[in-house]
Coordinates of C-alpha atoms in Angstrom, one line a residue:
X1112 CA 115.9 109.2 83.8
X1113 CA 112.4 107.6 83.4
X1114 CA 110.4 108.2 86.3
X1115 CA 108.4 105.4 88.5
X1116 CA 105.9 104.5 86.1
X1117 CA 107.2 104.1 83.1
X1118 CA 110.1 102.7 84.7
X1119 CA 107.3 100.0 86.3
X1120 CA 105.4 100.1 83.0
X1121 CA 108.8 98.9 80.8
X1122 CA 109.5 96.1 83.8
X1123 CA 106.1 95.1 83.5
X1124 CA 106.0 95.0 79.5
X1125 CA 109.4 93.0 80.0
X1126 CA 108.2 90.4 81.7
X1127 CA 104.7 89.9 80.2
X1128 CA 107.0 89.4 76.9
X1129 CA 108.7 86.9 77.9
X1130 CA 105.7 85.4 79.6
X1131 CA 104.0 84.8 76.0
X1132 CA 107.7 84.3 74.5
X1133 CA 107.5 80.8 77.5
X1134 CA 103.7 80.6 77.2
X1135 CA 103.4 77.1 75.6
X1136 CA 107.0 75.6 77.6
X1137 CA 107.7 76.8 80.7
X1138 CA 104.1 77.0 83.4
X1139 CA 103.5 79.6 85.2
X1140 CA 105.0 80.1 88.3
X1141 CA 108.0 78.1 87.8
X1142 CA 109.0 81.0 85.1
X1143 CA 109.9 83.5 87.9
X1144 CA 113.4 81.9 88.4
X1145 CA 114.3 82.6 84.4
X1146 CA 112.8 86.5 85.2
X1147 CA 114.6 86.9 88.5
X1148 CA 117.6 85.1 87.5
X1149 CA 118.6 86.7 84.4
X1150 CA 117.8 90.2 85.9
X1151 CA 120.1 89.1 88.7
X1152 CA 122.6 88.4 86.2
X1153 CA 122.2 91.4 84.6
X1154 CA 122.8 93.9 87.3
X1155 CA 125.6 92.0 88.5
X1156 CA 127.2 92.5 85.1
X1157 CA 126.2 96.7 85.0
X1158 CA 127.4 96.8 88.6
X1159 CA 130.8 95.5 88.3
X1160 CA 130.8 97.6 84.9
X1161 CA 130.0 100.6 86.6
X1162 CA 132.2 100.2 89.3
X1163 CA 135.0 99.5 86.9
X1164 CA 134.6 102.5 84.7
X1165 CA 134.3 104.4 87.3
X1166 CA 137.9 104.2 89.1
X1167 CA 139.3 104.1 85.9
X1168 CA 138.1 107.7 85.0
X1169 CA 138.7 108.8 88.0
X1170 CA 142.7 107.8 87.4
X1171 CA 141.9 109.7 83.6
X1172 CA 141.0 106.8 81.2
X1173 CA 137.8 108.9 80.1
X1174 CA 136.8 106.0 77.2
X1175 CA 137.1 103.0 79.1
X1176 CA 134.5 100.8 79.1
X1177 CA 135.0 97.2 81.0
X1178 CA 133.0 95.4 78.8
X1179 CA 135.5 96.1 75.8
X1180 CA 138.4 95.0 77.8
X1181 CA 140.5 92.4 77.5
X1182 CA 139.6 89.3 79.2
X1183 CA 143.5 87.7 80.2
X1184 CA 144.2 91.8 81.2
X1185 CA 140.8 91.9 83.7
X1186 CA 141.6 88.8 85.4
X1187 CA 144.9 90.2 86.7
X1188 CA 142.1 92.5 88.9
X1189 CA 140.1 89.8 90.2
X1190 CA 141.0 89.6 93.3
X1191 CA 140.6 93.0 94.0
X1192 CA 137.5 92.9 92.8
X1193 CA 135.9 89.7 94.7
X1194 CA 137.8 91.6 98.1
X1195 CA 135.4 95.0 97.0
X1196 CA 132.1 93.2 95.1
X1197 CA 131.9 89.9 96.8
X1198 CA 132.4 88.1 92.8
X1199 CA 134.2 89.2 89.5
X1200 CA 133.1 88.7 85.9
X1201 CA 135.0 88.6 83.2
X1202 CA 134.4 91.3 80.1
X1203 CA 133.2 88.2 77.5
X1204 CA 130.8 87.1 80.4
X1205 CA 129.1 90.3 81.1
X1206 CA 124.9 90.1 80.0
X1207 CA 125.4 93.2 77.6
X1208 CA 128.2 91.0 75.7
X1209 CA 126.5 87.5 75.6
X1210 CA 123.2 89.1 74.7
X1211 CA 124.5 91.0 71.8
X1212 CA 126.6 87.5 70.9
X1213 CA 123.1 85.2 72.0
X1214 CA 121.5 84.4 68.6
X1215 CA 124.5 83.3 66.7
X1216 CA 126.0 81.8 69.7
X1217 CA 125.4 77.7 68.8
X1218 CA 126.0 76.7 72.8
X1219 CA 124.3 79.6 74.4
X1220 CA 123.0 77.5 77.1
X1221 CA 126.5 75.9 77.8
X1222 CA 127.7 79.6 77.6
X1223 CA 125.1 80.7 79.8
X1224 CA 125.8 77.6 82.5
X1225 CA 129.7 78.2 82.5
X1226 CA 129.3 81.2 82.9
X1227 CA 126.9 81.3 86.0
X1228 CA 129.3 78.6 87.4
X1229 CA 132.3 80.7 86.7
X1230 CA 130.8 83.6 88.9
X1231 CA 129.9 81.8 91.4
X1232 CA 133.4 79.8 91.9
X1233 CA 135.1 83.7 91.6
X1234 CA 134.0 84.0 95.0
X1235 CA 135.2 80.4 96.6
X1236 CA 137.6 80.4 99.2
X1237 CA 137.0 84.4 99.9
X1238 CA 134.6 85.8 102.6
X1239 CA 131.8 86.1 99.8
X1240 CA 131.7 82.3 98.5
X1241 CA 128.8 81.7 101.0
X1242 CA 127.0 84.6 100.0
X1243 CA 127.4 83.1 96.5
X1244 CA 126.8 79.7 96.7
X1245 CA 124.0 78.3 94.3
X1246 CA 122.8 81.9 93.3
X1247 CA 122.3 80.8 89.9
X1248 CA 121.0 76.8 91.3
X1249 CA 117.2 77.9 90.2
X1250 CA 118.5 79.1 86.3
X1251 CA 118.4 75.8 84.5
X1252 CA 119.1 76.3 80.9
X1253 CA 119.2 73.1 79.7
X1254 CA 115.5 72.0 81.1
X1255 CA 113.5 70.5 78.5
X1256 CA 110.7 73.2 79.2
X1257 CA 112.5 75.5 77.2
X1258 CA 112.4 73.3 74.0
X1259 CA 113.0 69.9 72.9
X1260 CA 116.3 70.6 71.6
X1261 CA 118.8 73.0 72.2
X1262 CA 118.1 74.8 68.9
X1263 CA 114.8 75.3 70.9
X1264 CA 116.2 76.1 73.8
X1265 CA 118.8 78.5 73.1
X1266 CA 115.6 80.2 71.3
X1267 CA 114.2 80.5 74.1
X1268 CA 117.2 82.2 75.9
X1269 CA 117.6 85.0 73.2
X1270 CA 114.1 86.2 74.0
X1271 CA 114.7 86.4 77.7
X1272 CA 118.1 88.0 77.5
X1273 CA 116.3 90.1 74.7
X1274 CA 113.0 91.4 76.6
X1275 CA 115.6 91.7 80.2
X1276 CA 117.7 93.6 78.5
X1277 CA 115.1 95.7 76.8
X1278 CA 114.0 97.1 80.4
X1279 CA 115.2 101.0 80.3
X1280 CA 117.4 101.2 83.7
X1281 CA 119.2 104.0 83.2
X1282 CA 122.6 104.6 85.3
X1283 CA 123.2 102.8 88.5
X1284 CA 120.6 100.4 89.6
X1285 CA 120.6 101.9 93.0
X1286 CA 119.6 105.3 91.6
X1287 CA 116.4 104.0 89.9
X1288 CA 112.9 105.1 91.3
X1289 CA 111.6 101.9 91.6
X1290 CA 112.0 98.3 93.3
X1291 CA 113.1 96.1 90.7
X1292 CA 113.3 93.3 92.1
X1293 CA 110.0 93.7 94.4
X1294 CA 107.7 95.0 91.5
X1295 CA 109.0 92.6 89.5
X1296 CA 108.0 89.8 91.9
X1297 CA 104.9 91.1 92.7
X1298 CA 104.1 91.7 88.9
X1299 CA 104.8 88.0 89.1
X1300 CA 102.4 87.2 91.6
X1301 CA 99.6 88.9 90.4
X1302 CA 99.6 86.9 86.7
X1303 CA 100.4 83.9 88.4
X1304 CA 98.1 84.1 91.6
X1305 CA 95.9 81.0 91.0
X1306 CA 99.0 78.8 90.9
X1307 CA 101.5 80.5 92.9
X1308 CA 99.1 80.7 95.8
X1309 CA 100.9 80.6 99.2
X1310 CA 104.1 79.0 97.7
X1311 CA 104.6 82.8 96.4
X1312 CA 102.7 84.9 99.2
X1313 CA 104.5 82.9 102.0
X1314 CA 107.8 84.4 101.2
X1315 CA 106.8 87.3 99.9
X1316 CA 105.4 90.5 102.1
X1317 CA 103.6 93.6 99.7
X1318 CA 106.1 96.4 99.7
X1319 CA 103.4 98.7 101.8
X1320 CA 102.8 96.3 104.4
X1321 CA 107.1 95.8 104.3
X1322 CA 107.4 99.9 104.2
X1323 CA 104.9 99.9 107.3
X1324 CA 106.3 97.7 109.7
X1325 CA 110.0 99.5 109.0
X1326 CA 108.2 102.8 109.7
X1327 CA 106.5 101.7 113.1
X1328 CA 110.2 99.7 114.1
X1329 CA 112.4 102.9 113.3
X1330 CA 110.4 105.9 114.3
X1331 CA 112.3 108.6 115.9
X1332 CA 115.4 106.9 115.2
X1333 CA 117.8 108.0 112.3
X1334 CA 119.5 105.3 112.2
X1335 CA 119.5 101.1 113.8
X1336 CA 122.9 99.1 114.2
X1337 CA 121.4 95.6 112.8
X1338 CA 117.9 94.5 111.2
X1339 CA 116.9 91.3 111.6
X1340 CA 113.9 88.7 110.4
X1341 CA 114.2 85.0 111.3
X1342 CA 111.8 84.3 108.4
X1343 CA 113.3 86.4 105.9
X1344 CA 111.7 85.0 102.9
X1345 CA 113.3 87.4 99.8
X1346 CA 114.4 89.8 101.8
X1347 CA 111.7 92.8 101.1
X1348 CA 111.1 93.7 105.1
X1349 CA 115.1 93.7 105.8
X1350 CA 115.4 95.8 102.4
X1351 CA 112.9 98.7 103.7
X1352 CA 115.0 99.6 106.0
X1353 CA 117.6 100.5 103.5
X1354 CA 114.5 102.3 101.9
X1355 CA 113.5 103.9 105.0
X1356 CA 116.6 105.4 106.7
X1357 CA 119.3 104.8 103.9
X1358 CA 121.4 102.0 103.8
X1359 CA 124.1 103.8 105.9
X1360 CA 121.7 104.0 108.8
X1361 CA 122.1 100.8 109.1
X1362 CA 125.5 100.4 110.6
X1363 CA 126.1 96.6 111.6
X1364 CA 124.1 95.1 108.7
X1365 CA 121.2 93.2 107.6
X1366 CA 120.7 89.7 108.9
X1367 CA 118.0 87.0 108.4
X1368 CA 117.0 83.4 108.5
X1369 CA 115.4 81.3 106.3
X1370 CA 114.1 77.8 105.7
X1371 CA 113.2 77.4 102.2
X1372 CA 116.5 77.1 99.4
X1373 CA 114.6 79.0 96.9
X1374 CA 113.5 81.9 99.4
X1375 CA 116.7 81.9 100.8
X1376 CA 118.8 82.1 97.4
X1377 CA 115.8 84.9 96.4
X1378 CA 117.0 87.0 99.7
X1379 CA 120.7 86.8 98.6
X1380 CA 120.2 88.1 94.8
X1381 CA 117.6 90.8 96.5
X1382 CA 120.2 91.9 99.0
X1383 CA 123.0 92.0 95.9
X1384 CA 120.6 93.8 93.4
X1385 CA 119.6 96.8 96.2
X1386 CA 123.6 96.7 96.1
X1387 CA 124.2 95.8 99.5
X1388 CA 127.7 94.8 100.2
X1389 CA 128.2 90.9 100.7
X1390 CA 130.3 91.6 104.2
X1391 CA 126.8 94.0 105.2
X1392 CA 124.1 90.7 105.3
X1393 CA 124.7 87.9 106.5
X1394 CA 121.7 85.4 105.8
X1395 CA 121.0 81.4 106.2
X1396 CA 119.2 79.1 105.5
X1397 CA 118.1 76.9 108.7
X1398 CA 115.4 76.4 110.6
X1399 CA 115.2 79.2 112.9
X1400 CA 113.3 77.3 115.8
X1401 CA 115.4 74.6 116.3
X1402 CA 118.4 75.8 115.1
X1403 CA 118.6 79.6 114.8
X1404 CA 121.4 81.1 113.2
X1405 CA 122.3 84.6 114.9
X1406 CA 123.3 83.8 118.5
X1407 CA 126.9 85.6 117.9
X1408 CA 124.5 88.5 116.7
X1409 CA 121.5 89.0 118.8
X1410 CA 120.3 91.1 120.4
X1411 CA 119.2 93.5 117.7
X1412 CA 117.0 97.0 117.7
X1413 CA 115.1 96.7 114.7
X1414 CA 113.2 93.2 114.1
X1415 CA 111.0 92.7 111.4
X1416 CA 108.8 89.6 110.4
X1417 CA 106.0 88.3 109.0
X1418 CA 106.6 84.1 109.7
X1419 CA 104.9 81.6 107.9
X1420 CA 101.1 81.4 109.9
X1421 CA 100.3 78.7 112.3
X1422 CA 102.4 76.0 110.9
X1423 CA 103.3 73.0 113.1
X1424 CA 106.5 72.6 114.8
X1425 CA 108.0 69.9 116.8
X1426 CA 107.2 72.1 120.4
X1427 CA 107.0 70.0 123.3
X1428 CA 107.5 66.4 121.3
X1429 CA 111.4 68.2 122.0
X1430 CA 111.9 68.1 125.9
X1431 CA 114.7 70.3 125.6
X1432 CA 112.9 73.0 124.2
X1433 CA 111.4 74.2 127.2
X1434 CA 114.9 75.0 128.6
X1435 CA 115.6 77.3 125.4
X1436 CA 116.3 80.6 126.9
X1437 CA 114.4 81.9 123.8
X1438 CA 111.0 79.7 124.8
X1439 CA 111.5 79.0 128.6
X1440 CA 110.8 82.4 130.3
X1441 CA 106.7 81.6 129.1
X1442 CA 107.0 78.5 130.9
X1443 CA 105.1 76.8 127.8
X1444 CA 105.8 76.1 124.4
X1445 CA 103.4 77.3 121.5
X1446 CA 101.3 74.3 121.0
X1447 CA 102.3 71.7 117.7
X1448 CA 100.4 72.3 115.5
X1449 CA 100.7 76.8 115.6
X1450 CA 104.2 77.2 115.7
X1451 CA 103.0 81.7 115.7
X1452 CA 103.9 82.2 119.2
X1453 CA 107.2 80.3 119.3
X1454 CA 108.3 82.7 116.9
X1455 CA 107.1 85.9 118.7
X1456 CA 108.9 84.1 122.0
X1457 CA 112.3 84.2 119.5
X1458 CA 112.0 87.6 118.5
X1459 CA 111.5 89.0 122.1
X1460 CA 114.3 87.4 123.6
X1461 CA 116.5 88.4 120.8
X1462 CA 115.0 92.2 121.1
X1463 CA 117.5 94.6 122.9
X1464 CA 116.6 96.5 125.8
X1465 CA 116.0 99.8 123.8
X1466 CA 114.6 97.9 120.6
X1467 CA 111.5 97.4 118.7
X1468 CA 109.9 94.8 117.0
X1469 CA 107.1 94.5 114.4
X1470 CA 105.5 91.1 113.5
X1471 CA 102.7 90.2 111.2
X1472 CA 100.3 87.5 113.0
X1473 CA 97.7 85.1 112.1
X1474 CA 94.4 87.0 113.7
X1475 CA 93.7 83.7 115.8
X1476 CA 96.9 84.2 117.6
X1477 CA 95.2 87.3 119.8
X1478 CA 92.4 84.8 121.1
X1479 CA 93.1 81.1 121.4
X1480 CA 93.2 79.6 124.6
X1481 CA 95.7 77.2 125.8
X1482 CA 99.3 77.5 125.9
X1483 CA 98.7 80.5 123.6
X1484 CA 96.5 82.4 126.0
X1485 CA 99.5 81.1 128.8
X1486 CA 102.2 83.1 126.5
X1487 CA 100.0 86.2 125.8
X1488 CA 99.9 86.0 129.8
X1489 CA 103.6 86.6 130.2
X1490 CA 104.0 89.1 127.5
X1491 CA 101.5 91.3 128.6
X1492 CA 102.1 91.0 132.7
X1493 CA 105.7 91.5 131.7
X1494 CA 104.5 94.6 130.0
X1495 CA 106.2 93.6 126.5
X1496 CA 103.5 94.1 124.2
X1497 CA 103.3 97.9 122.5
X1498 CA 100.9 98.0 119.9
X1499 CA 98.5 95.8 118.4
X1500 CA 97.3 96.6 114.8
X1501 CA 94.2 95.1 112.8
X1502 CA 95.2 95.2 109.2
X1503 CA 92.6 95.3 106.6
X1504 CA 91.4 92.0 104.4
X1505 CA 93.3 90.4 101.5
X1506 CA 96.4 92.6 101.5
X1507 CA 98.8 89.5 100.9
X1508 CA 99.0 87.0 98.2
X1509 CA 97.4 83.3 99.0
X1510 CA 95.4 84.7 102.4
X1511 CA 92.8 87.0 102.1
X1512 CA 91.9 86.9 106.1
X1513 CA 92.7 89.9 107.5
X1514 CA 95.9 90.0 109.6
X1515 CA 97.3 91.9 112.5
X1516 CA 100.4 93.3 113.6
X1517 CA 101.5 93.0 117.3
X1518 CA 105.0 95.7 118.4
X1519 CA 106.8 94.4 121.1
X1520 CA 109.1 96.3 123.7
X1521 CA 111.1 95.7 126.1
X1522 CA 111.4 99.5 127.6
X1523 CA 107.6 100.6 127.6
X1524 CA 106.7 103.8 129.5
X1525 CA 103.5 103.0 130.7
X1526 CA 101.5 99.3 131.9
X1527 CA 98.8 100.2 128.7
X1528 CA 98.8 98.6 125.2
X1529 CA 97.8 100.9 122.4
X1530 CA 95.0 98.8 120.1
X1531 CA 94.8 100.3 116.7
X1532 CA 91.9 99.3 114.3
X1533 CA 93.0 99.7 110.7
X1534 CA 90.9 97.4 108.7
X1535 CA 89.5 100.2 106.6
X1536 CA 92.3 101.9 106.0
X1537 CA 93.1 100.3 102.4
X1538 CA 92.9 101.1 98.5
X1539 CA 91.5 98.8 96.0
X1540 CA 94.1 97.8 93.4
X1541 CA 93.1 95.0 90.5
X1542 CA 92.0 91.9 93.0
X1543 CA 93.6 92.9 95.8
X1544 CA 93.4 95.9 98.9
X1545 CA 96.4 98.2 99.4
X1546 CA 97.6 100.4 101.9
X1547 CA 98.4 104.1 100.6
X1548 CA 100.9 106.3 101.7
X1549 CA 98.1 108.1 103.8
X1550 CA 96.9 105.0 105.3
X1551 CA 100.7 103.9 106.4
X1552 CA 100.8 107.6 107.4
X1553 CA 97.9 107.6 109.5
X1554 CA 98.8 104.3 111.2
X1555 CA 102.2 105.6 111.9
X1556 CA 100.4 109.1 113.6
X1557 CA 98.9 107.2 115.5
X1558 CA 101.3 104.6 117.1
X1559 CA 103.2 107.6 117.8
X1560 CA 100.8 110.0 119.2
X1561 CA 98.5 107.3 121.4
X1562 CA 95.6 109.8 120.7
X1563 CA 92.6 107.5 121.3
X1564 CA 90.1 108.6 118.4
X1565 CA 87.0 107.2 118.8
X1566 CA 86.5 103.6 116.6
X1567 CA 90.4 103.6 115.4
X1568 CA 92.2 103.6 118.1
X1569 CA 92.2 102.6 122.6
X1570 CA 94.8 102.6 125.3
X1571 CA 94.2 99.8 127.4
X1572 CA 95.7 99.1 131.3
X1573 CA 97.3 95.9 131.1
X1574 CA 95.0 95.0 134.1
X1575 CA 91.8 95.2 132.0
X1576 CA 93.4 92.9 129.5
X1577 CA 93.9 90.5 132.0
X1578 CA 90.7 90.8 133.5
X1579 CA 89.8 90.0 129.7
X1580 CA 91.6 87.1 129.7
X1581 CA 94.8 88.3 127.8
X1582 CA 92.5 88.6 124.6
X1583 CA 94.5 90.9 122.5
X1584 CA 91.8 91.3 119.5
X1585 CA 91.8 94.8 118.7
X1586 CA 87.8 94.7 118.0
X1587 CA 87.0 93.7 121.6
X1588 CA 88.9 97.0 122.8
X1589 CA 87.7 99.5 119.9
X1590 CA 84.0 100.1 119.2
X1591 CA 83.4 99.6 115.9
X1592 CA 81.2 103.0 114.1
X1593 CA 77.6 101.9 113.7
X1594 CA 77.4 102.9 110.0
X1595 CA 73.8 102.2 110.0
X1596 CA 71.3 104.6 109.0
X1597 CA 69.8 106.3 112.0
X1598 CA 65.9 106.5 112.2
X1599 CA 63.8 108.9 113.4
X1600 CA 62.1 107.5 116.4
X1601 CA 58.8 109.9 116.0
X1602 CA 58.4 108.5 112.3
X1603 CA 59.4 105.2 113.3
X1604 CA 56.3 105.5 116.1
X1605 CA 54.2 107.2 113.5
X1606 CA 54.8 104.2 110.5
X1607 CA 54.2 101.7 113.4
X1608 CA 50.7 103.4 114.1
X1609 CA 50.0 103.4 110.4
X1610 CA 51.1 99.7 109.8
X1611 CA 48.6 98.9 112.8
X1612 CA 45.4 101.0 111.3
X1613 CA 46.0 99.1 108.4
X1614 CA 46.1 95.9 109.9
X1615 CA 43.2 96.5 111.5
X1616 CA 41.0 98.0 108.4
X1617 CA 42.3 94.9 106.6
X1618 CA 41.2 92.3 109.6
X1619 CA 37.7 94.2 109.6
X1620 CA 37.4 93.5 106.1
X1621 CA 38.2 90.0 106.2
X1622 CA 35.3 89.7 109.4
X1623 CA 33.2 91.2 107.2
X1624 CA 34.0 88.8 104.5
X1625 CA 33.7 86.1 106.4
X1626 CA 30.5 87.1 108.3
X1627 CA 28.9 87.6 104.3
X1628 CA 29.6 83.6 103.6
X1629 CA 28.3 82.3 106.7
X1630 CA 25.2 84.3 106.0
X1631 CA 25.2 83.0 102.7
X1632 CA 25.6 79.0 103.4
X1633 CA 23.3 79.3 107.2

């Protein structure tokens, strides 16, 4: 098998191909649904192949292969297959057989369409069709930025199915060394930054800041009945989890929320190509606010987030709101216009007794005053908050402030909150900081060890934070190092004498000047 970087190096050479294959058509950051998408259709296709082949060997047929069987003679196992995979594909549809058929096929965006409706309806009326639904809604292959016509077009199509299919992924997908589907996207990021801006960073967390919050949430544990985000975006901080403790850790499922119909159909295909099992996530798109999804499903252990920063929200122009069970126990809504808090509220009321959560903030939500200072009151004389964690600068796409992370609790063993400082714990990678294993590592130590090492890391009494006034900035708890170069204070008196005789030799001079023209002109 390749290992991680060439595998990474082939994705990457993939997709810059097709990049200049789309240069003059299809601008820049719209091009990500063609990459995505036609990966997503091409793992689907391998992983119904695979798991084909596979129980047909097993009952002795060594040389089948799916994608050379008969199409009337597969469709007789549909339904067994939508019950076990969630959707079914016939042999003639599968990406290996279309892309071997694409440059003589006439209609290949017809082909393509029918086909992406076809696997999509396999699923209707089963337990999967919602899970589904609209998968392929961002693939257009008749859009006019692919060509003028649909010679053009069709074109077009060959050279993504071409440079997709190109990508060296040996065996299952499951068994490859890297994150598809999250280097990919962050490939994608990173050539179209200027334009994808927070469109892209919003729903998208860096796979080191995902891997960190999943290692602070599930430390000491082996495994976590259900993970949940209410801002899910595409799914990568759910995902780590399956990274982290193995899929099979976690036993109830992956579940998540999300606004946006593109991020929201992104989190479907990301939970499909890390092969998790349609009936194991259940994800949907709503407002999570107003009208969150998960009531049947709360509370959960393991909550991850990083929601979208101080965004308005309807708050208190709702009445009602403040009678939430989710919002009320504050006894004040976030404010309108910073919505931060109202999704902290949601997350600690849907937080089990024995769980853990990790949230990426907005820095300004440790100090405002207000109705945020009134709910930073009630979580930390109600002893909630664990951990709060200064991140280092420009670590996500679109914001290069530097963020925090706060860990709530609802079962703390002591009235102190651990401040960490990690803001120079990072690596420099191309036009943006990362976090290394060591620096996740080191983070990790010390949430779990509550050491106290001088300028990383305090444990503050709850009392002092309120006698603070509930500030939760991590740099008004630990002293930064003075990196400044120390001086001598016997040299320092020594160039202050010297600095002085020469100020005075100079001044005498000057008198003496001085006295020499008066003489001259008396």
């Amino acid at each position: 098998m390749a290992t991680s970087t060439q595998q990474k190096q082939e994705l990457f050479k993939a997709i810059w191909a097709t990049a200049e294959d789309l240069r003059n058509s299809v601008d820049g950051w719209d091009f990500k649904s063609y990459v995505l998408g036609i990966l997503f259709y091409r793992f689907i296709s391998e992983n119904i192949t695979n798991y084909v082949n596979a129980m047909q060997r097993e009952a002795g047929m060594t040389n089948f292969d799916y994608a050379n069987f008969p199409d009337d003679e597969a469709a007789e196992a549909k339904d067994d297959l939508v019950r076990e995979k969630g959707f079914f594909i016939l042999p003639s549809h599968l990406f290996c057989n279309v892309r071997a058929k694409a440059k003589s096929d006439p209609n290949l965006n017809v082909t393509l369409e029918n086909i992406f409706k076809a696997i999509e309806a396999s699923a209707v009326g089963t337990e999967s069709e919602a899970d589904l639904k609209g998968l392929f809604a961002d693939i257009d292959v008749n859009s006019i930025k692919l060509g003028g016509t649909v010679e053009k077009r069709n074109e077009q199509l060959t050279k993504i199915l071409n440079n997709i299919g190109a990508i060296d992924l040996k065996g299952d997908y499951a068994d490859n060394q890297i994150d598809i589907f999250g280097d990919a996207y962050e490939f994608l990021m990173t050539m179209y930054a200027s334009n994808a801006g927070k469109s892209g960073g919003e729903f998208f967390t860096p796979q080191e800041v995902s891997e960190l919050l999943a290692r602070l949430v599930s430390h000491d544990r082996e495994y976590v009945n259900k993970v949940y985000d209410p801002a899910c975006g595409s799914g990568s901080l759910l995902l780590q989890f399956a990274k982290v403790l193995g899929k099979e850790n976690v036993k109830k499922g992956f579940f998540g929320q999300e606004l946006n119909i593109t991020t929201y159909n992104l989190c479907r295909i990301n939970m499909f190509l890390h092969d998790i099992n349609y009936a194991h996530f259940d994800i949907q798109n709503e407002d999570t606010l107003l009208h969150p999804a998960h009531w049947d499903d709360e509370p959960f252990d393991a909550i991850v987030s990083n929601p979208p920063y101080s965004t308005k929200w309807v708050g208190d122009d709702n009445p009602l709101l403040i009678n939430d069970p989710r919002f009320a126990p504050a006894g004040v809504l976030a404010p309108k216009s910073k919505s931060d808090l109202a999704f902290t509220m949601h997350m600690l009321h849907w937080l089990s007794t024995e769980g853990t959560a990790a949230i990426v903030e907005f820095p300004g939500v440790l100090y405002r005053g207000g109705k945020e200072q009134k709910i930073r009151q009630y979580l930390i004389d109600n002893n909630y908050v664990d951990t709060v964690i200064q991140l280092p600068v420009n670590l996500f796409f679109g914001v290069s402030i530097a963020t925090c992370i706060i860990v709530l609790k609802k079962s703390k063993r002591e009235n102190k909150t651990l401040f960490i400082d990690a803001s120079k714990l990072f690596v420099h990678e191309g036009n943006k900081n990362k976090l290394s294993p060591e620096n996740i590592r080191a983070i990790v130590d010390e949430y779990a060890e509550r050491k106290e090492i001088p300028h990383f890391s305090a444990l503050i009494p709850n009392a002092q934070i309120a006698e603070n006034g509930y500030n939760l900035s991590v740099s008004s708890y630990v002293e930064a190092e003075d990196t400044r170069p120390k001086t001598d204070i016997r040299e320092l008196n020594a160039r202050i004498a010297r600095i002085v005789e020469n100020e005075n030799r100079l001044r005498a001079e000057i008198d003496a000047i001085i006295k020499e023209l008066e003489e001259q002109t008396a």
